[in-house]
């Protein structure tokens, strides 16, 4: 089973190539506001960090959506959650429900989150440091370690 995760042994340099690649593959423009992955800068620590969707098994974003704009699909052995943008009303309840800050509104008011680019995440391909990873959890960190580390930072 594959999942998207951050390699805690590596650093983000804040280049935002992941955002540009993501927006281009989805929207055909280089616009970080249209990316499904967002890099946040912690000014106090001077650290950049991508916020990614872990496609939680309990789907809190899907449960929070009042218009059922979230759909589940099986990809690479894992159930993932995709937003049907035609149904999304931009209410923001999914954003509040996401434990990883991995959902945001586009400039047009539609929720955006990772869809794993059909199993070939562009953010991973274009990350120069390799902090964003996509792989078999049994070969790297297990998902509980990843989630625990994300919650503690």
mmCIF file of C-alpha atoms in Angstrom:
data_model
loop_
_atom_site.group_PDB
_atom_site.id
_atom_site.type_symbol
_atom_site.label_atom_id
_atom_site.label_comp_id
_atom_site.label_asym_id
_atom_site.label_seq_id
_atom_site.Cartn_x
_atom_site.Cartn_y
_atom_site.Cartn_z
ATOM 1 C CA UNK A 1 0.000 0.000 0.000
ATOM 2 C CA UNK A 2 1.410 3.388 -1.024
ATOM 3 C CA UNK A 3 0.923 6.707 0.700
ATOM 4 C CA UNK A 4 2.126 10.285 0.468
ATOM 5 C CA UNK A 5 4.201 11.382 3.450
ATOM 6 C CA UNK A 6 7.005 13.676 4.570
ATOM 7 C CA UNK A 7 10.462 12.258 5.212
ATOM 8 C CA UNK A 8 11.354 13.783 8.585
ATOM 9 C CA UNK A 9 15.042 13.166 7.946
ATOM 10 C CA UNK A 10 14.978 15.724 5.135
ATOM 11 C CA UNK A 11 14.281 19.432 5.013
ATOM 12 C CA UNK A 12 12.066 21.604 2.857
ATOM 13 C CA UNK A 13 14.009 24.494 1.313
ATOM 14 C CA UNK A 14 10.895 26.539 0.538
ATOM 15 C CA UNK A 15 11.378 26.488 -3.237
ATOM 16 C CA UNK A 16 7.689 25.690 -3.723
ATOM 17 C CA UNK A 17 8.345 23.623 -6.839
ATOM 18 C CA UNK A 18 5.849 21.106 -5.448
ATOM 19 C CA UNK A 19 3.119 23.783 -5.495
ATOM 20 C CA UNK A 20 3.974 24.868 -9.032
ATOM 21 C CA UNK A 21 4.075 21.311 -10.379
ATOM 22 C CA UNK A 22 0.768 20.505 -8.697
ATOM 23 C CA UNK A 23 -1.033 23.579 -9.997
ATOM 24 C CA UNK A 24 0.304 23.001 -13.499
ATOM 25 C CA UNK A 25 -0.740 19.355 -13.700
ATOM 26 C CA UNK A 26 -4.240 20.159 -12.409
ATOM 27 C CA UNK A 27 -4.955 23.614 -13.812
ATOM 28 C CA UNK A 28 -2.360 24.088 -16.596
ATOM 29 C CA UNK A 29 -1.036 27.263 -14.925
ATOM 30 C CA UNK A 30 1.798 27.889 -12.496
ATOM 31 C CA UNK A 31 -0.179 29.309 -9.585
ATOM 32 C CA UNK A 32 0.513 28.201 -5.991
ATOM 33 C CA UNK A 33 -3.005 29.215 -4.966
ATOM 34 C CA UNK A 34 -4.321 26.427 -7.213
ATOM 35 C CA UNK A 35 -2.006 23.763 -5.809
ATOM 36 C CA UNK A 36 -3.293 20.839 -3.784
ATOM 37 C CA UNK A 37 -0.117 20.888 -1.656
ATOM 38 C CA UNK A 38 0.763 24.036 0.264
ATOM 39 C CA UNK A 39 4.114 25.003 1.758
ATOM 40 C CA UNK A 40 3.856 26.940 5.017
ATOM 41 C CA UNK A 41 6.670 28.929 6.540
ATOM 42 C CA UNK A 42 7.083 28.975 10.298
ATOM 43 C CA UNK A 43 8.582 32.448 10.633
ATOM 44 C CA UNK A 44 9.548 31.953 14.277
ATOM 45 C CA UNK A 45 11.659 28.911 13.444
ATOM 46 C CA UNK A 46 12.585 29.899 9.892
ATOM 47 C CA UNK A 47 11.396 26.534 8.620
ATOM 48 C CA UNK A 48 9.325 25.722 5.538
ATOM 49 C CA UNK A 49 7.078 22.703 5.531
ATOM 50 C CA UNK A 50 4.709 21.178 2.977
ATOM 51 C CA UNK A 51 1.219 20.380 4.203
ATOM 52 C CA UNK A 52 0.022 17.192 2.539
ATOM 53 C CA UNK A 53 -3.052 15.018 2.669
ATOM 54 C CA UNK A 54 -2.571 11.604 4.268
ATOM 55 C CA UNK A 55 -5.957 10.334 3.056
ATOM 56 C CA UNK A 56 -6.999 9.400 6.598
ATOM 57 C CA UNK A 57 -8.811 6.118 7.022
ATOM 58 C CA UNK A 58 -11.717 7.728 8.879
ATOM 59 C CA UNK A 59 -12.141 10.563 6.289
ATOM 60 C CA UNK A 60 -13.006 13.488 8.612
ATOM 61 C CA UNK A 61 -13.184 15.871 5.633
ATOM 62 C CA UNK A 62 -15.741 13.677 3.892
ATOM 63 C CA UNK A 63 -17.825 13.328 7.047
ATOM 64 C CA UNK A 64 -17.854 17.118 7.549
ATOM 65 C CA UNK A 65 -19.094 17.947 4.041
ATOM 66 C CA UNK A 66 -22.807 18.873 4.084
ATOM 67 C CA UNK A 67 -23.218 18.445 0.302
ATOM 68 C CA UNK A 68 -21.399 15.095 -0.116
ATOM 69 C CA UNK A 69 -18.751 16.594 -2.401
ATOM 70 C CA UNK A 70 -16.170 14.016 -1.309
ATOM 71 C CA UNK A 71 -15.851 10.655 -3.031
ATOM 72 C CA UNK A 72 -13.675 7.689 -2.097
ATOM 73 C CA UNK A 73 -11.617 5.707 -4.590
ATOM 74 C CA UNK A 74 -9.175 2.842 -4.283
ATOM 75 C CA UNK A 75 -5.671 3.740 -5.466
ATOM 76 C CA UNK A 76 -2.466 1.779 -4.968
ATOM 77 C CA UNK A 77 -4.147 -0.394 -2.331
ATOM 78 C CA UNK A 78 -5.466 2.521 -0.263
ATOM 79 C CA UNK A 79 -8.836 4.215 -0.129
ATOM 80 C CA UNK A 80 -8.350 7.902 -0.949
ATOM 81 C CA UNK A 81 -10.735 10.845 -0.802
ATOM 82 C CA UNK A 82 -11.302 13.067 -3.838
ATOM 83 C CA UNK A 83 -13.278 16.322 -3.982
ATOM 84 C CA UNK A 84 -15.964 16.604 -6.632
ATOM 85 C CA UNK A 85 -15.399 20.285 -7.365
ATOM 86 C CA UNK A 86 -18.747 20.628 -9.128
ATOM 87 C CA UNK A 87 -20.540 19.754 -5.881
ATOM 88 C CA UNK A 88 -18.323 21.812 -3.545
ATOM 89 C CA UNK A 89 -19.969 24.953 -2.158
ATOM 90 C CA UNK A 90 -16.840 26.279 -0.444
ATOM 91 C CA UNK A 91 -18.372 26.218 3.045
ATOM 92 C CA UNK A 92 -14.982 25.352 4.603
ATOM 93 C CA UNK A 93 -16.206 22.657 6.994
ATOM 94 C CA UNK A 94 -13.788 20.161 5.449
ATOM 95 C CA UNK A 95 -10.920 22.560 6.146
ATOM 96 C CA UNK A 96 -11.847 22.716 9.825
ATOM 97 C CA UNK A 97 -12.201 18.923 9.986
ATOM 98 C CA UNK A 98 -8.805 18.140 8.423
ATOM 99 C CA UNK A 99 -6.265 17.280 11.157
ATOM 100 C CA UNK A 100 -3.323 18.123 8.856
ATOM 101 C CA UNK A 101 -4.325 21.487 7.343
ATOM 102 C CA UNK A 102 -4.204 19.788 3.964
ATOM 103 C CA UNK A 103 -7.307 21.409 2.465
ATOM 104 C CA UNK A 104 -7.671 25.030 1.426
ATOM 105 C CA UNK A 105 -9.981 27.131 -0.711
ATOM 106 C CA UNK A 106 -8.996 28.179 -4.205
ATOM 107 C CA UNK A 107 -9.370 31.845 -5.212
ATOM 108 C CA UNK A 108 -12.773 30.880 -6.633
ATOM 109 C CA UNK A 109 -13.909 29.442 -3.285
ATOM 110 C CA UNK A 110 -13.697 25.722 -4.103
ATOM 111 C CA UNK A 111 -11.941 23.317 -1.722
ATOM 112 C CA UNK A 112 -8.671 21.832 -2.965
ATOM 113 C CA UNK A 113 -6.864 18.770 -1.632
ATOM 114 C CA UNK A 114 -4.460 16.167 -2.915
ATOM 115 C CA UNK A 115 -5.765 13.514 -5.293
ATOM 116 C CA UNK A 116 -2.346 11.816 -5.662
ATOM 117 C CA UNK A 117 -2.263 12.806 -9.355
ATOM 118 C CA UNK A 118 -3.696 9.439 -10.317
ATOM 119 C CA UNK A 119 -0.935 7.561 -8.497
ATOM 120 C CA UNK A 120 1.995 9.625 -9.834
ATOM 121 C CA UNK A 121 2.220 12.639 -7.468
ATOM 122 C CA UNK A 122 3.882 15.538 -9.269
ATOM 123 C CA UNK A 123 4.988 17.128 -5.986
ATOM 124 C CA UNK A 124 7.187 14.099 -5.312
ATOM 125 C CA UNK A 125 8.745 14.195 -8.784
ATOM 126 C CA UNK A 126 9.697 17.870 -8.459
ATOM 127 C CA UNK A 127 10.823 18.087 -4.822
ATOM 128 C CA UNK A 128 14.583 18.747 -4.946
ATOM 129 C CA UNK A 129 15.240 17.580 -1.366
ATOM 130 C CA UNK A 130 13.003 14.510 -1.427
ATOM 131 C CA UNK A 131 11.071 15.509 1.703
ATOM 132 C CA UNK A 132 7.778 14.637 -0.026
ATOM 133 C CA UNK A 133 7.653 10.891 -0.573
ATOM 134 C CA UNK A 134 5.215 8.434 -2.082
ATOM 135 C CA UNK A 135 5.767 4.802 -1.359
ATOM 136 C CA UNK A 136 5.046 1.623 0.471
ATOM 137 C CA UNK A 137 4.651 2.410 4.141
ATOM 138 C CA UNK A 138 6.184 -0.930 5.173
ATOM 139 C CA UNK A 139 9.470 0.033 3.508
ATOM 140 C CA UNK A 140 9.706 3.386 5.245
ATOM 141 C CA UNK A 141 7.931 4.723 8.311
ATOM 142 C CA UNK A 142 4.648 3.221 9.340
ATOM 143 C CA UNK A 143 1.565 5.454 9.103
ATOM 144 C CA UNK A 144 1.133 5.713 12.883
ATOM 145 C CA UNK A 145 4.655 7.130 13.238
ATOM 146 C CA UNK A 146 3.985 9.583 10.428
ATOM 147 C CA UNK A 147 0.691 10.770 11.886
ATOM 148 C CA UNK A 148 2.116 11.026 15.414
ATOM 149 C CA UNK A 149 5.059 13.066 14.178
ATOM 150 C CA UNK A 150 2.808 15.363 12.145
ATOM 151 C CA UNK A 151 0.543 16.020 15.135
ATOM 152 C CA UNK A 152 3.503 16.820 17.389
ATOM 153 C CA UNK A 153 4.975 19.481 15.081
#
